[in-house]
Short mmCIF file of C-alpha atoms in Angstrom, two decimals:
data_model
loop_
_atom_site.label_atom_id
_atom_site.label_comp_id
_atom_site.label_asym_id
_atom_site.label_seq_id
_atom_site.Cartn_x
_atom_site.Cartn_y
_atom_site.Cartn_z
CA UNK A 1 -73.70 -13.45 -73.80
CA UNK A 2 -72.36 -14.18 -77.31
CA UNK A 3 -68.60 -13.57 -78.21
CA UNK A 4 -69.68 -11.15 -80.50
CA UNK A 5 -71.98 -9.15 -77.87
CA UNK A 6 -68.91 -9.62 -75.41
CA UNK A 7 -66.95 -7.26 -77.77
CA UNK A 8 -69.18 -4.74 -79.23
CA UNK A 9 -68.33 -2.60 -76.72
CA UNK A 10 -64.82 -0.60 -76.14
CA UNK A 11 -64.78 -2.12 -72.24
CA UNK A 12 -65.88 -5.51 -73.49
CA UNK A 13 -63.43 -6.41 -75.93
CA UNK A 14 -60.46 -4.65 -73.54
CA UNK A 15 -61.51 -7.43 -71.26
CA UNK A 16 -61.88 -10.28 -73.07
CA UNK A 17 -58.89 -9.37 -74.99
CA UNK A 18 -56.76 -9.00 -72.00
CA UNK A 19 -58.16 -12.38 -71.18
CA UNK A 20 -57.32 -14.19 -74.43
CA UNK A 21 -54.23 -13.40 -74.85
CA UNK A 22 -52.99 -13.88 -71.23
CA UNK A 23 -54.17 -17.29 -72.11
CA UNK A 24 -52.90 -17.99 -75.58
CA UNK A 25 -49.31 -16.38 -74.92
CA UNK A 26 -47.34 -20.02 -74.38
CA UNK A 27 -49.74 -20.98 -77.82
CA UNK A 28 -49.13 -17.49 -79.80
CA UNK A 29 -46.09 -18.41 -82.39
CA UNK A 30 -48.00 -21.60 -83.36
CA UNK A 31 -51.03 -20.24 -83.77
CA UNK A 32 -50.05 -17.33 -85.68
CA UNK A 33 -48.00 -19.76 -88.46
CA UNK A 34 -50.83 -21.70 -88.28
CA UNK A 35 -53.54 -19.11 -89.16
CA UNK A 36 -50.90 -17.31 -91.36
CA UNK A 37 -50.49 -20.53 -93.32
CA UNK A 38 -46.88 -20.17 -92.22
CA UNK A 39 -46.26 -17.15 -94.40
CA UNK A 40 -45.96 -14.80 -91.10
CA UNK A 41 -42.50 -14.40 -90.40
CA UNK A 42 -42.17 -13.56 -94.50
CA UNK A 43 -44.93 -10.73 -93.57
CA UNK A 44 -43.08 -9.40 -90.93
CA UNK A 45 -39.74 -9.34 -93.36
CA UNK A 46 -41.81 -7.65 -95.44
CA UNK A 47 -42.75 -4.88 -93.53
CA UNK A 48 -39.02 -4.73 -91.75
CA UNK A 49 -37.82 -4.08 -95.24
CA UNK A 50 -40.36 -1.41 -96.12
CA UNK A 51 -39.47 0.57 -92.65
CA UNK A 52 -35.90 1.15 -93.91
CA UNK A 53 -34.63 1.23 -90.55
CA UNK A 54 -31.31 2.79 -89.97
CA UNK A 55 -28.30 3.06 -87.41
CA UNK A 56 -29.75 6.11 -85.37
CA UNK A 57 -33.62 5.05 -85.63
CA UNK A 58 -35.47 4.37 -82.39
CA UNK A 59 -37.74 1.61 -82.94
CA UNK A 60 -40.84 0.92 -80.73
CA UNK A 61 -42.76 -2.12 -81.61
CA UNK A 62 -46.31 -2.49 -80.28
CA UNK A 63 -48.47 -5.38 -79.05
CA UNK A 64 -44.60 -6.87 -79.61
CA UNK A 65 -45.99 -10.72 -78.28
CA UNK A 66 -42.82 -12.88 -77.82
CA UNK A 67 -40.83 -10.22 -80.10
CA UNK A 68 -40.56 -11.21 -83.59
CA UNK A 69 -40.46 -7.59 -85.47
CA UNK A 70 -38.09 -6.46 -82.44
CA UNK A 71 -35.57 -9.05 -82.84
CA UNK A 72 -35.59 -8.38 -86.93
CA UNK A 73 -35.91 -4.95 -86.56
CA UNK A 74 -32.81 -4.35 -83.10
CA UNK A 75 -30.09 -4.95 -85.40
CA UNK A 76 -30.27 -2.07 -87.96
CA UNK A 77 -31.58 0.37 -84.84
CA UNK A 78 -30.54 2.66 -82.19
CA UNK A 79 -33.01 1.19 -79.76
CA UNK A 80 -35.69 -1.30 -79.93
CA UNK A 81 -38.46 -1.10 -77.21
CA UNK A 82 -41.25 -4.02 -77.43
CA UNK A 83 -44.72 -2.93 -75.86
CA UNK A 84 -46.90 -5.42 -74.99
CA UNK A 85 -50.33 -5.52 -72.23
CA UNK A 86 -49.94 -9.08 -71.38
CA UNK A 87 -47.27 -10.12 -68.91
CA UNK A 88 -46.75 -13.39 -70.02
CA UNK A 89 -45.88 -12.17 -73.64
CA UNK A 90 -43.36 -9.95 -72.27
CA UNK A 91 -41.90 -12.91 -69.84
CA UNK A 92 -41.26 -15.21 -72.99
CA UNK A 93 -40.11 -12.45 -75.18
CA UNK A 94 -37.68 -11.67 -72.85
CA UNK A 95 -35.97 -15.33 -72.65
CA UNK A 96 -35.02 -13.96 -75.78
CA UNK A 97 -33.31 -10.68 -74.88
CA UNK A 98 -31.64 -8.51 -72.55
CA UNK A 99 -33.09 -7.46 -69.30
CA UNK A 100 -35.16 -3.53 -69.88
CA UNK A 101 -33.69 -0.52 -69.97
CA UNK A 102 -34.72 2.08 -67.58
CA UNK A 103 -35.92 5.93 -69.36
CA UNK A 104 -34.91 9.27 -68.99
CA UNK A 105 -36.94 12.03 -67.17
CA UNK A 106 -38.18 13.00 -70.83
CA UNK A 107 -40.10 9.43 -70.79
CA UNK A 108 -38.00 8.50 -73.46
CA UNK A 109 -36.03 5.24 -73.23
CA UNK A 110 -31.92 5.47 -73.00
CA UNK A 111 -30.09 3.75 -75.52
CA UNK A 112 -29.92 -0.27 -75.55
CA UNK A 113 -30.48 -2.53 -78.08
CA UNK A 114 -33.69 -4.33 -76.89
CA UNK A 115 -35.72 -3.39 -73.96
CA UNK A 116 -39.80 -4.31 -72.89
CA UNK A 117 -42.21 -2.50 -71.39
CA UNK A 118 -45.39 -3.50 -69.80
CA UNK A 119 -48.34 -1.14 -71.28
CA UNK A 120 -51.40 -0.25 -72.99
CA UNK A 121 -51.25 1.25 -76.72
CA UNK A 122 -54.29 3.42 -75.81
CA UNK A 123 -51.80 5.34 -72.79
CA UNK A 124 -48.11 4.95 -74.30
CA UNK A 125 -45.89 5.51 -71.29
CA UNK A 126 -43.41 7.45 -73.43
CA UNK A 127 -43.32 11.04 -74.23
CA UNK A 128 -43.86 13.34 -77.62
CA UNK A 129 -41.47 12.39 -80.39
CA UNK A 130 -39.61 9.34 -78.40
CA UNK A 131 -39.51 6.96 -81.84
CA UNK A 132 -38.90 7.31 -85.09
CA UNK A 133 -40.47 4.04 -86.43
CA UNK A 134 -43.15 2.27 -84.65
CA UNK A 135 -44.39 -0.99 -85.36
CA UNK A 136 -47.03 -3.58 -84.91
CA UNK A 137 -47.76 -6.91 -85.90
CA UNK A 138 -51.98 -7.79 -85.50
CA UNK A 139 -52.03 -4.57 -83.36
CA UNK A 140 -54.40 -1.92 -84.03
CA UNK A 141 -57.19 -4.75 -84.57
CA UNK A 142 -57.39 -5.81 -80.88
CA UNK A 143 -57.47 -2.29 -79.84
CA UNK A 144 -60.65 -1.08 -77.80
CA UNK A 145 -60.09 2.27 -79.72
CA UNK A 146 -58.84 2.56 -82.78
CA UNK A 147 -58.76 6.09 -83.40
CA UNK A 148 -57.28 6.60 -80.05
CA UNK A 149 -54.64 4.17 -80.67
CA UNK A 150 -53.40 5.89 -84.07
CA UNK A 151 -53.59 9.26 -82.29
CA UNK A 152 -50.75 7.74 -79.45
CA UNK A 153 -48.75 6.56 -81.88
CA UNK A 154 -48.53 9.72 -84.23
CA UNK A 155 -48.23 11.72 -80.74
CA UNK A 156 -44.66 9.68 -79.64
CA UNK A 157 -43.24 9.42 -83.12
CA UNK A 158 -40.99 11.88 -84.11
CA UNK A 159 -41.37 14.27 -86.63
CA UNK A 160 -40.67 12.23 -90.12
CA UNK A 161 -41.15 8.84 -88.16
CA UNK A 162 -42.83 6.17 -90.25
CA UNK A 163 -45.40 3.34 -88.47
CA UNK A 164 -45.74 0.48 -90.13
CA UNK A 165 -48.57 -2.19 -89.15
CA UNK A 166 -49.50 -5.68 -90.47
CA UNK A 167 -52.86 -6.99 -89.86
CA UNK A 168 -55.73 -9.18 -91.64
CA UNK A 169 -57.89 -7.37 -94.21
CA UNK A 170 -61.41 -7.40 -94.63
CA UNK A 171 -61.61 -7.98 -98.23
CA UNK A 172 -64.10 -5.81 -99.77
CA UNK A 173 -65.88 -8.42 -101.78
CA UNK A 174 -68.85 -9.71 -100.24
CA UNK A 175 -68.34 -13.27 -101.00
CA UNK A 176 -64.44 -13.46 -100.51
CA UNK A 177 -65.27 -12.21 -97.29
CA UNK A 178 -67.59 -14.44 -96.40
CA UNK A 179 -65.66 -17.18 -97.49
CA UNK A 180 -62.67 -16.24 -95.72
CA UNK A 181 -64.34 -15.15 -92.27
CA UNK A 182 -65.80 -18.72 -92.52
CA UNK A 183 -62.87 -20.76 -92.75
CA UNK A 184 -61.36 -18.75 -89.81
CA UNK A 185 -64.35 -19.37 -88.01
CA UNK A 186 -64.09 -22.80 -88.75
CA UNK A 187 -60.43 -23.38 -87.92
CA UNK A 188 -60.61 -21.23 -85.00
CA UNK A 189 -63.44 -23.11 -83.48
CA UNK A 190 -61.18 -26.58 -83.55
CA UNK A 191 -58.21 -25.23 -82.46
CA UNK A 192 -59.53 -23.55 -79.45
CA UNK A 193 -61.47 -26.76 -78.65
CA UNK A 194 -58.40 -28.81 -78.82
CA UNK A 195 -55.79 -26.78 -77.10
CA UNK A 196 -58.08 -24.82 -74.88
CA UNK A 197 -61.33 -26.47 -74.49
CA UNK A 198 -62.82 -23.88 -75.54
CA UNK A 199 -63.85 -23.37 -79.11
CA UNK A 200 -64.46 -19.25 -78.76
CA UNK A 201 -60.93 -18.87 -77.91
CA UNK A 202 -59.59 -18.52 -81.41
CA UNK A 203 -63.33 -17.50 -82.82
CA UNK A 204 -62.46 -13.86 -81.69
CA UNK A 205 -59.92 -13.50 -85.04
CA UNK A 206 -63.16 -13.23 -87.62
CA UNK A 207 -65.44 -11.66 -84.73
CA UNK A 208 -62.59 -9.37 -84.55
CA UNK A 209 -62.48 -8.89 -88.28
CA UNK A 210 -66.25 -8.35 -88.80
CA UNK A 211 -65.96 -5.08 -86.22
CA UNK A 212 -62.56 -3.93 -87.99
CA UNK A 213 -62.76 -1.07 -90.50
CA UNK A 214 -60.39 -2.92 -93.04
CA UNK A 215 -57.26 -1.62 -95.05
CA UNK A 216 -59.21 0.88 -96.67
CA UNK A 217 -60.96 2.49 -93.35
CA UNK A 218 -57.54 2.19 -91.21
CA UNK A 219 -55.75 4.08 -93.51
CA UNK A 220 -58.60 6.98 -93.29
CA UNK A 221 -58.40 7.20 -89.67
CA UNK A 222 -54.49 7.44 -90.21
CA UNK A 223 -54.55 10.16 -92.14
CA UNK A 224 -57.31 11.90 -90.24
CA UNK A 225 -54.87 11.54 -87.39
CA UNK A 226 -52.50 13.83 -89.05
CA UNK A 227 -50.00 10.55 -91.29
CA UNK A 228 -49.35 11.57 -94.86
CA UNK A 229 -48.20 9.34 -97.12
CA UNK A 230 -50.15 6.72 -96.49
CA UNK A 231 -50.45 3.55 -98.39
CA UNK A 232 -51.58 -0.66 -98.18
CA UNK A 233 -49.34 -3.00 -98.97
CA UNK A 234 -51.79 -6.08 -100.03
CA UNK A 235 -50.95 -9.76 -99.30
CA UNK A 236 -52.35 -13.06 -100.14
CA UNK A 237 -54.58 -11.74 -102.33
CA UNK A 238 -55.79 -8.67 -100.18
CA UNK A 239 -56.62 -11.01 -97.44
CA UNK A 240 -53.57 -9.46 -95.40
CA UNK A 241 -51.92 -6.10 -95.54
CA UNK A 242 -48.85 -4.06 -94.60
CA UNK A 243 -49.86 -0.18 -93.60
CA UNK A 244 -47.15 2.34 -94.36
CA UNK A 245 -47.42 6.03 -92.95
CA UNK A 246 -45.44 9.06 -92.04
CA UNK A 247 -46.04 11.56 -89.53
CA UNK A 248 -45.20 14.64 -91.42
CA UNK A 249 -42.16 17.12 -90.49
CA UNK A 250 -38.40 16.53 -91.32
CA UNK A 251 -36.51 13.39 -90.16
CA UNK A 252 -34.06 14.14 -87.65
CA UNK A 253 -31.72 11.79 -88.59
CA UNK A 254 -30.31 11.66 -84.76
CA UNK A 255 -27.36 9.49 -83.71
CA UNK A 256 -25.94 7.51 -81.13
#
């Protein structure tokens, strides 16, 4: 079976995906500079800046890998909660933080500055209107359902909460695309030969890119999930973007 067989389906790529990155996570900063031709951490600035996160905000950062937008984004919040599915993420994420925070009977977690929580962004183990900004860096694409996954989020952000997700594009230009999904391919292929042995391993980014709806269609399904105001944010050229949405209703503005 073909990598691209292996993940046409929602139980197929939630497998293989689990898979990968349970076997990439001690390889997962590198590769990302590397693929990001080291503009990544100026990306996730980016998108830090545009969530104008403030003193009483609750932050929840999803598919949070070793914790990059957490650790930019705990300062300026409340709380900062990293969500990731694969243990070994969390394990080297938290090397770089405090020890979790246990929740509330509400499902909400109590107030620390950075906490981590093992879980799936298809079942969020948090209840209705937890977070007021949520997060994710290379997120929705790996999700087995993406509709489901937007609904989750807009279901634990609070009313006026803001999500914010960076991702790669799929440009709409025929050739650019091609072009692009081809170097990836490319690259991919030798770097998963040489540090894995396996050159699938890092094949699955334009595989995973092909079967992605792009900017344009995740921003639909955002708004058909009940976001207003939202809007792309283009980078390199279109070839990356930053989505910014709202979940409607007025900001609570609560404190500490």
């Amino acid at each position: 079976m073909t990598l691209r067989s292996t993940i046409s389906t929602p139980e197929g790529k939630r497998r293989y995906v689990r898979r990968l990155f349970a076997t990439i996570a001690d390889r997962y900063d590198f590769i990302t500079g590397f693929l990001s031709y080291g503009q990544d951490r100026r990306w996730k600035r980016r998108l830090i800046a545009l969530a104008g996160i403030g003193h009483t905000d609750r932050l929840l950062d999803l598919a949070c890998g070793t914790g990059d937008l957490l650790f930019a984004a705990a300062p300026d919040a409340r709380t900062a909660v990293g969500l990731d599915v694969t243990h070994r993420m969390l394990q080297l994420a938290r090397r770089r933080a405090v020890k979790a925070r246990p929740a509330d009977a509400a499902g909400c977690p109590l107030t620390g500055r950075r906490s981590f929580v093992t879980g799936d962004i298809l079942a969020l183990p948090f209840g209705e209107s937890c977070f007021d900004v949520v997060t994710t860096g290379y997120g929705l694409r790996n999700v087995s359902d993406l509709a489901l996954a937007i609904h989750e989020i807009h279901r634990v952000l609070a009313p006026g909460g803001r999500l914010l997700s960076l991702d790669f594009n799929k440009p709409d230009n025929r050739l650019v695309r091609s072009a692009y999904l081809a170097y990836l391919s490319v690259v991919g292929s030798a770097l998963g030969f040489v540090l894995h042995g396996d050159p699938d391993t890092y094949r699955y980014i334009p595989e995973s890119i092909r079967q992605y709806p792009g900017a344009t269609g995740v921003a639909r399904l955002m708004e058909a999930a009940g976001f207003t105001d939202v809007r792309v944010v283009p980078l390199l050229g279109g070839l990356m973007a930053i989505h910014v949405a709202r979940k409607p209703g007025l900001y609570s503005g609560r404190g500490g």
